[in-house]
Short mmCIF file of C-alpha atoms and ligand atoms in Angstrom, two decimals:
data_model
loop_
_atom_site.label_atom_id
_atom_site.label_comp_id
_atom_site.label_asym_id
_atom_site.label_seq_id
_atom_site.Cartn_x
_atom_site.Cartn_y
_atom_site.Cartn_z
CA UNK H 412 0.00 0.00 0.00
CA UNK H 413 3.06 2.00 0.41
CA UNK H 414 4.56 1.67 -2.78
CA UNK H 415 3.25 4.12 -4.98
CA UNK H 416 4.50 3.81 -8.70
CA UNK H 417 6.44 7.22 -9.56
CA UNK H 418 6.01 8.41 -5.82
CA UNK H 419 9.53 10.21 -6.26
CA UNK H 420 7.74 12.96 -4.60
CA UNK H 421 8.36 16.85 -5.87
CA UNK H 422 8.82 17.44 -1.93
CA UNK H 423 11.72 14.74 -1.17
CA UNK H 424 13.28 16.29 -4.20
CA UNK H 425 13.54 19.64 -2.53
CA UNK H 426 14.52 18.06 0.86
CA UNK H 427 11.38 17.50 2.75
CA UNK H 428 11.38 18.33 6.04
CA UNK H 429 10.48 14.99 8.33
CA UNK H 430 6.83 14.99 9.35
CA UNK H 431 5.38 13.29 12.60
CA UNK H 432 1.50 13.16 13.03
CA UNK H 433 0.85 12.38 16.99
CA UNK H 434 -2.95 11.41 17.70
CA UNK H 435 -4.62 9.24 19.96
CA UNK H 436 -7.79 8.99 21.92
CA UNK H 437 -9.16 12.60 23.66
CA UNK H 438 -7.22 13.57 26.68
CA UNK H 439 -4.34 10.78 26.73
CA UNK H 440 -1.54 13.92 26.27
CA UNK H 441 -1.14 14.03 22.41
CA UNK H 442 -0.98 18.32 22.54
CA UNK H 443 2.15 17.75 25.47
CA UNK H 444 3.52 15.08 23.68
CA UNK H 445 3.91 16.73 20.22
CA UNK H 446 5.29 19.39 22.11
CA UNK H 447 7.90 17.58 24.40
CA UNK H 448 8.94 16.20 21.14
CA UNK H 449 9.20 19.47 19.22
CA UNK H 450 11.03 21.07 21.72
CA UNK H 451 13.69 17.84 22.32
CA UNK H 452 14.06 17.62 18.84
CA UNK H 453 14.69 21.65 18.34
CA UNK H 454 17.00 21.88 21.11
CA UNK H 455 18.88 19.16 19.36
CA UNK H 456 19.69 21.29 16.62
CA UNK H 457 16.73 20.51 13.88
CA UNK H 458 14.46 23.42 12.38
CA UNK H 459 11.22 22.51 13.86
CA UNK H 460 7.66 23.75 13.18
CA UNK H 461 4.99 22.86 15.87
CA UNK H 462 1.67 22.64 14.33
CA UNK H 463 -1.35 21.96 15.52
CA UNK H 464 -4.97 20.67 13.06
CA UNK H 465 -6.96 20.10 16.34
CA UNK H 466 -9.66 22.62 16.39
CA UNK H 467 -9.70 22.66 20.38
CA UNK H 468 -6.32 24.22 20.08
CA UNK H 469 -4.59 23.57 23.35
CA UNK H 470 -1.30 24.04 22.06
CA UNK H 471 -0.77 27.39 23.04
CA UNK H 472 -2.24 26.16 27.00
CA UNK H 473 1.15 23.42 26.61
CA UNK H 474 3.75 26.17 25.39
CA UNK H 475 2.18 28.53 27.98
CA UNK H 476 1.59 31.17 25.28
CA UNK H 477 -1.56 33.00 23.58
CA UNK H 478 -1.78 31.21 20.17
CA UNK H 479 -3.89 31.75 18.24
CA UNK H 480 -5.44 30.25 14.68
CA UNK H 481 -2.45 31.39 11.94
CA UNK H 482 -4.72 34.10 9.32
CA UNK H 483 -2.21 33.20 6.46
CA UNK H 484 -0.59 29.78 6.24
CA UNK H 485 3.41 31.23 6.82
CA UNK H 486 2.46 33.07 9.31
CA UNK H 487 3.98 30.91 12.70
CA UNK H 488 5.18 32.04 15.90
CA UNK H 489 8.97 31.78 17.05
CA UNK H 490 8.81 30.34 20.32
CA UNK H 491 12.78 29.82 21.13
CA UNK H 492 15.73 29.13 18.51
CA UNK H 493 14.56 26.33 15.72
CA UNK H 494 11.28 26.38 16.95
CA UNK H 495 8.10 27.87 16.02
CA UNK H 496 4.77 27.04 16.17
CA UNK H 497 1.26 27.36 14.24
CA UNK H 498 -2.46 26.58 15.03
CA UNK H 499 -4.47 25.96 11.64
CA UNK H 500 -7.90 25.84 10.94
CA UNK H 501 -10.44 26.97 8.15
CA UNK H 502 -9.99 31.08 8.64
CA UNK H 503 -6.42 30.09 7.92
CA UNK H 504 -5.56 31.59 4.60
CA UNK H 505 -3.80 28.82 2.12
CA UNK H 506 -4.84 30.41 -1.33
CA UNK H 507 -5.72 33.89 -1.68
CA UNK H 508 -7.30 31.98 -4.50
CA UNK H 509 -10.35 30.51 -2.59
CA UNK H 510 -11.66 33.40 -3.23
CA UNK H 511 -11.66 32.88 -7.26
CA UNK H 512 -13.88 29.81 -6.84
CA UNK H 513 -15.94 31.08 -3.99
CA UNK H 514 -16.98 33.93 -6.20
CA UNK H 515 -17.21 32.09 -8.93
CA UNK H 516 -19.81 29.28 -6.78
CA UNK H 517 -21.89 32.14 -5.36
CA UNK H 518 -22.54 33.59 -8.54
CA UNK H 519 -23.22 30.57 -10.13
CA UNK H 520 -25.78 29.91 -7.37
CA UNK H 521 -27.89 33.17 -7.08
CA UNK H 522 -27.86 33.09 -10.90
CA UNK H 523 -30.18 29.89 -10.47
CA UNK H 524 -31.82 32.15 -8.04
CA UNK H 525 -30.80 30.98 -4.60
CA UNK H 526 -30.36 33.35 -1.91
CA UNK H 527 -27.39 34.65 -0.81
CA UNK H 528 -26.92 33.24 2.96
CA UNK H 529 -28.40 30.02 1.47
CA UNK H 530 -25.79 29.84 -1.08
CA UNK H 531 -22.88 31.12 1.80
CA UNK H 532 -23.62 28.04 3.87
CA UNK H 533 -24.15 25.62 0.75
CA UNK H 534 -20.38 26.73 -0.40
CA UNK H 535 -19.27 25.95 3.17
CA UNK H 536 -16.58 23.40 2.45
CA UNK H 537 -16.73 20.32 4.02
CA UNK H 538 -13.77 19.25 6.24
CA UNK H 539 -12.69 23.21 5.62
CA UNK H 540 -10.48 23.13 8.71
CA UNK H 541 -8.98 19.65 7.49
CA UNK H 542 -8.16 21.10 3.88
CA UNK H 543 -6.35 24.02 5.26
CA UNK H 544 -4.12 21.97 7.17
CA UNK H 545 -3.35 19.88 4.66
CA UNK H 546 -2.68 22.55 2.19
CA UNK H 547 -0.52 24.43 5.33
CA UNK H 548 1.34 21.53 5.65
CA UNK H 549 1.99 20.64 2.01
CA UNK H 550 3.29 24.55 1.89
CA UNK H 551 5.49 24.43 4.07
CA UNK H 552 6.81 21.16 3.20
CA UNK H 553 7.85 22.59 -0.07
CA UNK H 554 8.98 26.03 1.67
CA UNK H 555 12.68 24.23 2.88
CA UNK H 556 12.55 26.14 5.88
CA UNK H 557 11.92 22.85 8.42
CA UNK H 558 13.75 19.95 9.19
CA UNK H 559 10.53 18.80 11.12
CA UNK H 560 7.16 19.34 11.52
CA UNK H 561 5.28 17.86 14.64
CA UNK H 562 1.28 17.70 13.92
CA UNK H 563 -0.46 18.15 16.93
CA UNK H 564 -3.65 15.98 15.81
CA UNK H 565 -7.12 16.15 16.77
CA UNK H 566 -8.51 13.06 18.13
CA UNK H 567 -8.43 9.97 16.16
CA UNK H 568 -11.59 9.71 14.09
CA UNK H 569 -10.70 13.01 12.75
CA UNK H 570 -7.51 12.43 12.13
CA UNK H 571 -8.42 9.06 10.38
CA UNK H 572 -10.57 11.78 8.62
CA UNK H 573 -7.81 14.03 8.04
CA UNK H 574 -5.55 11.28 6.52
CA UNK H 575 -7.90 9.99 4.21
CA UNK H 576 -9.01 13.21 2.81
CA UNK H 577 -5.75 14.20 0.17
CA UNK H 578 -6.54 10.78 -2.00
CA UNK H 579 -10.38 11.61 -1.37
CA UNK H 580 -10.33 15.07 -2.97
CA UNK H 581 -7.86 14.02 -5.93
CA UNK H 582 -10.25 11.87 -6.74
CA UNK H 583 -13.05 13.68 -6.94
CA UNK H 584 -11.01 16.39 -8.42
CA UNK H 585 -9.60 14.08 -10.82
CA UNK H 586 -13.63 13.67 -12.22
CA UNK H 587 -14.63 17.02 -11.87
CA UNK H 588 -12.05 18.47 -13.92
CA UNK H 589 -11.97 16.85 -17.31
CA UNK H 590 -15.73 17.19 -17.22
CA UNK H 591 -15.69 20.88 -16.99
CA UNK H 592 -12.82 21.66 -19.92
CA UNK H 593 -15.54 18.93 -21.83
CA UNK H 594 -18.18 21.41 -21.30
CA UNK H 595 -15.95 24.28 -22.69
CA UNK H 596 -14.30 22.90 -25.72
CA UNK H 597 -17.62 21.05 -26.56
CA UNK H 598 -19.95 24.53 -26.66
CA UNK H 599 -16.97 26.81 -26.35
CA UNK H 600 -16.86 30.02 -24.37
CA UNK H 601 -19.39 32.50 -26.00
CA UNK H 602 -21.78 29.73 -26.73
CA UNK H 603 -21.24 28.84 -23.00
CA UNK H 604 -21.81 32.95 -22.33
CA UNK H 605 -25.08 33.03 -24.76
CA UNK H 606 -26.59 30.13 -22.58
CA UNK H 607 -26.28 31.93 -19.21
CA UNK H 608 -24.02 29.66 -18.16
CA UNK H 609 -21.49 30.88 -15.53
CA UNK H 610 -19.31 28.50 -16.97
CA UNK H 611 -15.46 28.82 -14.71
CA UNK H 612 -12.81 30.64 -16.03
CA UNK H 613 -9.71 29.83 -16.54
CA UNK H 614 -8.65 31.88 -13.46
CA UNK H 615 -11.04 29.46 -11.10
CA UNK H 616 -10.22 26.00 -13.15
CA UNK H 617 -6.02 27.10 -12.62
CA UNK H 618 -7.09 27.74 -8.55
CA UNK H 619 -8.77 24.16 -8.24
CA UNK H 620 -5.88 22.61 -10.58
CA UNK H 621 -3.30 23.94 -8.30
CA UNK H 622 -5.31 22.35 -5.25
CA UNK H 623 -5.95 19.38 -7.20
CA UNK H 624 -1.42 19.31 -7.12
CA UNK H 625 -0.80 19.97 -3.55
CA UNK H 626 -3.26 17.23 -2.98
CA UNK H 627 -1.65 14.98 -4.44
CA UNK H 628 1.61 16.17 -3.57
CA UNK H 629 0.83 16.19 0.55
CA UNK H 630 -0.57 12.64 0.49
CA UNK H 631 2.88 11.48 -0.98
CA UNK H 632 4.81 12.93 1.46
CA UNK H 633 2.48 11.62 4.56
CA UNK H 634 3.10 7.90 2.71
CA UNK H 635 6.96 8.61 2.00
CA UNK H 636 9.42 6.97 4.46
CA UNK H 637 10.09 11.06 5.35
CA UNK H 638 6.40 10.68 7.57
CA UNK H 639 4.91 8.79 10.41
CA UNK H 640 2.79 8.46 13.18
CA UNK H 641 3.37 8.41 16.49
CA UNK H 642 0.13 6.70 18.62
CA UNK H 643 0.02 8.31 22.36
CA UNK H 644 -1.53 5.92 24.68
CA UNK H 645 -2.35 5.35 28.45
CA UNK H 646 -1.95 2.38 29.76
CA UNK H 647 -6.22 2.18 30.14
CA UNK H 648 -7.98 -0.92 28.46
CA UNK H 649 -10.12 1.40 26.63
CA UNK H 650 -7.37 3.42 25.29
CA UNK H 651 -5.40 0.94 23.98
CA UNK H 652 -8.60 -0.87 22.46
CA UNK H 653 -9.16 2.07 20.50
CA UNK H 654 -5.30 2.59 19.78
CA UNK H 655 -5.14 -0.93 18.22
CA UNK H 656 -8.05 -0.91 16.16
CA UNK H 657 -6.73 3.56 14.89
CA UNK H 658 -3.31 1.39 13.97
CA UNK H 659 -5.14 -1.34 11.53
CA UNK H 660 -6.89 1.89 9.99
CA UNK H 661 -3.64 3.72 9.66
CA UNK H 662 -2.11 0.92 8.04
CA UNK H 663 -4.89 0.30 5.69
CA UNK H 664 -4.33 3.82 4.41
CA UNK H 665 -0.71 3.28 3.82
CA UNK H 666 0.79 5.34 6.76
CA UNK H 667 3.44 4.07 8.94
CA UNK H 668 3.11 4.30 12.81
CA UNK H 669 6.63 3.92 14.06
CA UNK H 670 6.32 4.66 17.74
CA UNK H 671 3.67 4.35 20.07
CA UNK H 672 4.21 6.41 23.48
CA UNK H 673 2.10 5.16 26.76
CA UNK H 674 1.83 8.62 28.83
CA UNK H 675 1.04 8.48 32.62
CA UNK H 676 2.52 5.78 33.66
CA UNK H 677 2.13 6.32 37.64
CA UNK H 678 5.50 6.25 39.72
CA UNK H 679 5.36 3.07 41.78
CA UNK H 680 4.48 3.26 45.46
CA UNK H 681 3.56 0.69 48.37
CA UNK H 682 0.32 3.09 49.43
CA UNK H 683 -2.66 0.73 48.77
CA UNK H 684 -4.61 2.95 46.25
CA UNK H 685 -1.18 3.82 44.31
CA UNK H 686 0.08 -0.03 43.70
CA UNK H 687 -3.63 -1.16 42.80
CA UNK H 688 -2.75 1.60 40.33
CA UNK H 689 0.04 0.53 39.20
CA UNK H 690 -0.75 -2.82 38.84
CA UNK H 691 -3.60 -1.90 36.81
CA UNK H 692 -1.39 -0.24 34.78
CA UNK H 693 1.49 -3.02 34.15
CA UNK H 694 -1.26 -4.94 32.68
CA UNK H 695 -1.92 -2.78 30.35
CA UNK H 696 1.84 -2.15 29.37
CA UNK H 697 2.14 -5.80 28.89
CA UNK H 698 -1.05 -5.42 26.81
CA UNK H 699 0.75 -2.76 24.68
CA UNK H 700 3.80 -4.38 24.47
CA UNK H 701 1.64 -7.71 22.87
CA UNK H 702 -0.10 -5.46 20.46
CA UNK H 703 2.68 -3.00 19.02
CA UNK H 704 5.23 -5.74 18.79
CA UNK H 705 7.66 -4.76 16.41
CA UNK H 706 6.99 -0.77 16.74
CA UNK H 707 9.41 1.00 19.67
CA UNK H 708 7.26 1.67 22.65
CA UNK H 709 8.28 4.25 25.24
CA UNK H 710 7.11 5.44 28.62
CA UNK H 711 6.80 8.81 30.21
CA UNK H 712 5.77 9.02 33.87
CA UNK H 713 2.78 10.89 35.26
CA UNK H 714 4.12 14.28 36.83
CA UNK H 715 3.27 15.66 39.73
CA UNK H 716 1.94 18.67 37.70
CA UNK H 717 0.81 19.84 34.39
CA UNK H 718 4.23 20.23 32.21
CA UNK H 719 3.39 23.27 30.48
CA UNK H 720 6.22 25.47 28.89
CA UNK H 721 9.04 25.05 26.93
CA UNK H 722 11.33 23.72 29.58
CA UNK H 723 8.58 21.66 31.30
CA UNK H 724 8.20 19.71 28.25
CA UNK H 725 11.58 19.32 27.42
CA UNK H 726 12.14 18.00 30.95
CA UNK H 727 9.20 15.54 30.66
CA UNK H 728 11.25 14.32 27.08
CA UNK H 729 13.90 13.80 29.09
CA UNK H 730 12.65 11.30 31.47
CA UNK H 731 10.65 9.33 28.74
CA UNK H 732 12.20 6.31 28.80
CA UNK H 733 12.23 3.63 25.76
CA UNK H 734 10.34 0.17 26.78
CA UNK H 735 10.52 -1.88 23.67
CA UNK H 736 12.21 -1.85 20.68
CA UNK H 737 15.10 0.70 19.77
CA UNK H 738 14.16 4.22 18.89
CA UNK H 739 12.71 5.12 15.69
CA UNK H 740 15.52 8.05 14.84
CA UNK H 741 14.20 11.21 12.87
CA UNK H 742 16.97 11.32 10.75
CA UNK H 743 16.42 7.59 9.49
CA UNK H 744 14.12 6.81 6.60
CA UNK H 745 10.69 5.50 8.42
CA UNK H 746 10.64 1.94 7.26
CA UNK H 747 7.46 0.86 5.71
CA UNK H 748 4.23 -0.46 7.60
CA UNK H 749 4.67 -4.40 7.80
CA UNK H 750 1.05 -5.28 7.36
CA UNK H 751 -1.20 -4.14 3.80
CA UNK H 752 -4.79 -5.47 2.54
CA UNK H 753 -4.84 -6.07 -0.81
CA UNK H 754 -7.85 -6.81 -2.77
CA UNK H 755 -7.43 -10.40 -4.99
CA UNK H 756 -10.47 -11.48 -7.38
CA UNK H 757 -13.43 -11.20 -4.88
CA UNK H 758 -10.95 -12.18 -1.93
CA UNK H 759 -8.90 -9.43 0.25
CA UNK H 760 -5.23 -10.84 1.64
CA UNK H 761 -4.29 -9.49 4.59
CA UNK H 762 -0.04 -9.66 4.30
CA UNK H 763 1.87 -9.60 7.43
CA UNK H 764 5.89 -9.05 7.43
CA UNK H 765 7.08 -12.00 9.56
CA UNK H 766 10.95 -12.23 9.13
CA UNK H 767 12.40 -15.50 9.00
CA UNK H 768 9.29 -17.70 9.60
CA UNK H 769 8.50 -21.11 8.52
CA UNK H 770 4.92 -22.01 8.66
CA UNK H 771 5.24 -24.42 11.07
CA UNK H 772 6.10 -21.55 13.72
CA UNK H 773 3.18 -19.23 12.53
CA UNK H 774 -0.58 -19.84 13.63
CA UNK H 775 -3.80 -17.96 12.92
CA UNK H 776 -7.04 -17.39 15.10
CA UNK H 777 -9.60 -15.29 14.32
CA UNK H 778 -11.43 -13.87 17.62
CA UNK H 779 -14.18 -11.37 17.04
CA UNK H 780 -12.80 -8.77 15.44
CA UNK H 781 -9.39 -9.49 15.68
CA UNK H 782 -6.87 -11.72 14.53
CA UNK H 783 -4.10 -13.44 16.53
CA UNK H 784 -1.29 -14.38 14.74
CA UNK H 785 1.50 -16.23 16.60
CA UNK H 786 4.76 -16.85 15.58
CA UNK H 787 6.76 -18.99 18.00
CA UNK H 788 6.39 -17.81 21.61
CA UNK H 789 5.36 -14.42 20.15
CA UNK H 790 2.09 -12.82 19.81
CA UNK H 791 0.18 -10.29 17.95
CA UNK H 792 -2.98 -9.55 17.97
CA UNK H 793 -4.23 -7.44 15.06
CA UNK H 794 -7.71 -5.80 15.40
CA UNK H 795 -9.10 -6.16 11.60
CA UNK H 796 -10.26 -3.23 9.17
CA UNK H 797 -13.64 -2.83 9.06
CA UNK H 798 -13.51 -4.36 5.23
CA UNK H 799 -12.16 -7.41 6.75
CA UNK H 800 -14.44 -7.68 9.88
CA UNK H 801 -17.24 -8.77 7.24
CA UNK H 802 -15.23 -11.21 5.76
CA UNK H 803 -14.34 -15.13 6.79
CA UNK H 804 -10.98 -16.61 6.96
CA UNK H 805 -10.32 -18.95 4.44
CA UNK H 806 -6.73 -20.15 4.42
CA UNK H 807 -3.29 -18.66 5.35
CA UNK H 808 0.29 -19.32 3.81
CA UNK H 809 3.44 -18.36 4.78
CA UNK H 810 6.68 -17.67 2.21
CA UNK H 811 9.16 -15.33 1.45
CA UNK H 812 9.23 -13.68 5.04
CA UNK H 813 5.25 -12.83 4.76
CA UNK H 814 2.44 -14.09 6.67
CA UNK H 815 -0.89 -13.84 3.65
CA UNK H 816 -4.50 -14.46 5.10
CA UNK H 817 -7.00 -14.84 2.76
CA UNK H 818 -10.40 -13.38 3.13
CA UNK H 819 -13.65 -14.70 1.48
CA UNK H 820 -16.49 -12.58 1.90
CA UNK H 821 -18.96 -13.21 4.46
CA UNK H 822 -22.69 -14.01 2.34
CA UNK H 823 -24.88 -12.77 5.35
CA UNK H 824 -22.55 -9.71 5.26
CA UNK H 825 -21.88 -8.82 1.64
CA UNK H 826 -26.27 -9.48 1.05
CA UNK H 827 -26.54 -6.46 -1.86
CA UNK H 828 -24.10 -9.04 -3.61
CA UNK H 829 -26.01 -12.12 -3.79
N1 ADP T 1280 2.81 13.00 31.67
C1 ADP T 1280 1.99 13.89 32.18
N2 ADP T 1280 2.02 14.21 33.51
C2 ADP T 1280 1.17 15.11 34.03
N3 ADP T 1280 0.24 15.76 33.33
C3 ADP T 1280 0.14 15.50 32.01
C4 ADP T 1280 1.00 14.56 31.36
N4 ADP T 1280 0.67 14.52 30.05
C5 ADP T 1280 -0.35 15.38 29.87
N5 ADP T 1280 -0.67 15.98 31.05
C6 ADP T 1280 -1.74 16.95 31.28
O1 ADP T 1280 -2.97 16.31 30.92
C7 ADP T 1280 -3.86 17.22 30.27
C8 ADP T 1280 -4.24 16.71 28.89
O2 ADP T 1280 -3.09 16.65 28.08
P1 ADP T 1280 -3.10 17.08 26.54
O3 ADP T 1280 -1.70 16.95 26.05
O4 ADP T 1280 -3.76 18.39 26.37
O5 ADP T 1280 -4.00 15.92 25.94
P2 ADP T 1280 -4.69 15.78 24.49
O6 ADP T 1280 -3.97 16.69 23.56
O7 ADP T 1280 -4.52 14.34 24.13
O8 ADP T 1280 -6.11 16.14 24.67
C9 ADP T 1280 -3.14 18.54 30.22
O9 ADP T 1280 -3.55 19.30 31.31
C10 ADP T 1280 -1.67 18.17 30.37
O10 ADP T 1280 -0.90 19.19 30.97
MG1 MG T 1281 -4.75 18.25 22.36
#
């Protein structure tokens, strides 16, 4: 899913800066956590833009500053040497050009006679706040000012959103446009102008080609081994329920997750309600460590107060500690996501990386929604994407260092088939 053909992206050419989406479920510390790491990784010498996509905006709250939503998409606030940080949303300015095509839209609309405010809110792009920061991002990955740029993420369903949206609009922009230059050369313009037909000009159709571009050009980078995400976690059985099943939909859509930090861990202590505590909570690390096999892991402990500031958070990156695995270095090319789904005939196989197995060491057991695969004394369990869940196991093979489930589709589940 990672390989794209021709994805020498325009952006690694001109030296991408690395980027590093952190989400997670509400509340587990993904706004101090994309900080800590901006500031560690600034201090450390590397040009570093803090941005945040999350429309409650806490960012600001974490650096201990008044930030507020960017109006123009280069517009970022210096917050010590190599760093600087944004907040984007919708009012953020990525194309003076919106304009063209929201002019062009509105007349197009009250010319068929629909009100004004009607027509305002029918123009109101979906996901507005989402395309900005996309297109903010994609600009300043091409600017070659950063080295990095830590996304502060919203919550994971919109990020999911988020992350799905570049190959989403391409696509429908991909349709849209060779329809409309139909249109035009078919009639041409004056016969187009004689009909009343606000047919766009080339000024609006050059606006939604360039988007159409960065598009395109912002969901290579987020696949390229210059991106990844980074899951924050608490050690909570909710939390990592959730974080297992955001890290089968992450892979799905081609992005990498190459660490996964568990925030809060409680300092251990002999007072009764503190070790039922932690207890609770070495359950779930073990639970973590079972279900991100094979992605580092690392711990930071719950402080005795809210780590807000620069030097706060770059004292809570210092004591985050590294559990499992060895860390995933900035500077190193991410290496690609070991698990893909891949559509074959009516089937889908579901192809797991597993290095050096034979099949006698590998087994496979489906269990609700999830599969366990087992290799040896190791264990993952792998919670399935939602195209799978409908689907029934029908054999699995193992060869050339890859585990390959095959899917049939469920009957009862598939019914507008039959
Ligand atoms: N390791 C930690 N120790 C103590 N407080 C923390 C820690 N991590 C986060 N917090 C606090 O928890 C609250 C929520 O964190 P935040 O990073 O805003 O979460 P999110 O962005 O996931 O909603 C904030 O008040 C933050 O200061
Ligand atoms: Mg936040």
């Amino acid at each position: 899913l990672r390989a794209e053909p021709g994805a020498a992206t325009d952006a690694e050419a001109a030296g991408a800066p690395r980027v590093v989406l952190v989400t997670g479920k509400g509340g587990v510390g993904k706004t101090t956590s994309a900080a800590a790491l901006a500031v560690g990784a600034s201090r450390r010498g590397m040009r570093t833009l803090l941005m945040s996509t999350d429309v409650a905006h806490s960012l600001g709250d974490a650096l201990a500053i008044d930030l507020r939503a960017a109006t123009a998409w280069d517009e970022t606030t210096p917050i010590e040497a190599n760093l600087s940080a944004q907040a984007v949303d919708a009012r953020t300015a990525v194309h003076a050009s919106w304009e063209v095509v929201r002019d062009y839209l509105l007349g197009l609309l009250g010319s068929a006679g629909v009100d004004a405010v009607i027509a305002d809110e029918l123009i109101a792009l979906p996901g507005a706040d989402e395309i900005a920061a996309l297109l903010t991002l994609g600009l300043h990955a091409e600017s070659g000012v950063w080295d990095l740029i830590v996304i502060d993420c919203a919550p994971t369903a919109e990020t999911l959103r988020l992350l799905s949206l570049p190959e989403l609009i391409g696509w429908h922009l991909d349709r849209l446009l060779p329809t409309q230059r139909r249109v035009l050369s078919a009639i041409g313009p004056a016969a187009a102008a004689a009909s009343g037909l606000a047919l766009p000009s080339r000024e609006v159709l050059a606006v939604v080609h360039e988007w159409r571009r960065q598009m395109l050009a912002v969901r290579r980078l987020v696949v390229s081994p210059r991106a990844s995400v980074r899951l924050v976690v608490t050690p909570e059985r909710v939390v990592i329920a959730e974080a297992r099943r955001t890290l089968a939909a992450l892979t799905l859509h081609g992005y990498a997750v190459d660490h996964v930090l568990v925030n809060r861990l409680i300092p251990v202590d002999d007072d009764p309600w503190r070790s039922a505590w932690n207890q609770a909570q070495e359950d779930g690390m073990a639970e973590i460590v079972e279900s991100f096999r094979g992605i580092p892991i690392s711990a930071a402990p719950y402080l005795a107060g809210e780590p807000t500031g620069v030097d706060a958070l770059a004292d809570l990156e210092g004591v985050t500690a590294l559990v499992a695995g060895e860390e995933a270095l900035l500077d190193a090319p991410v290496t690609a996501p070991a698990l893909s789904v891949t559509p074959e005939g009516r089937d889908f196989v579901l192809s797991i990386e597993v290095p050096f197995a034979r099949s006698a060491d590998v087994g496979v057991l489906r269990r609700g929604d999830d599969i366990v695969v087992t290799l040896g004394p190791e264990r993952r369990i792998i919670a399935l994407p939602a195209v799978l869940r409908r689907c029934i196991v029908k054999n699995a093979s193992v060869g050339k260092g890859r585990l390959k489930i095959r899917f049939e589709r469920d009957p009862g589940l598939w019914p507008h088939e039959q």
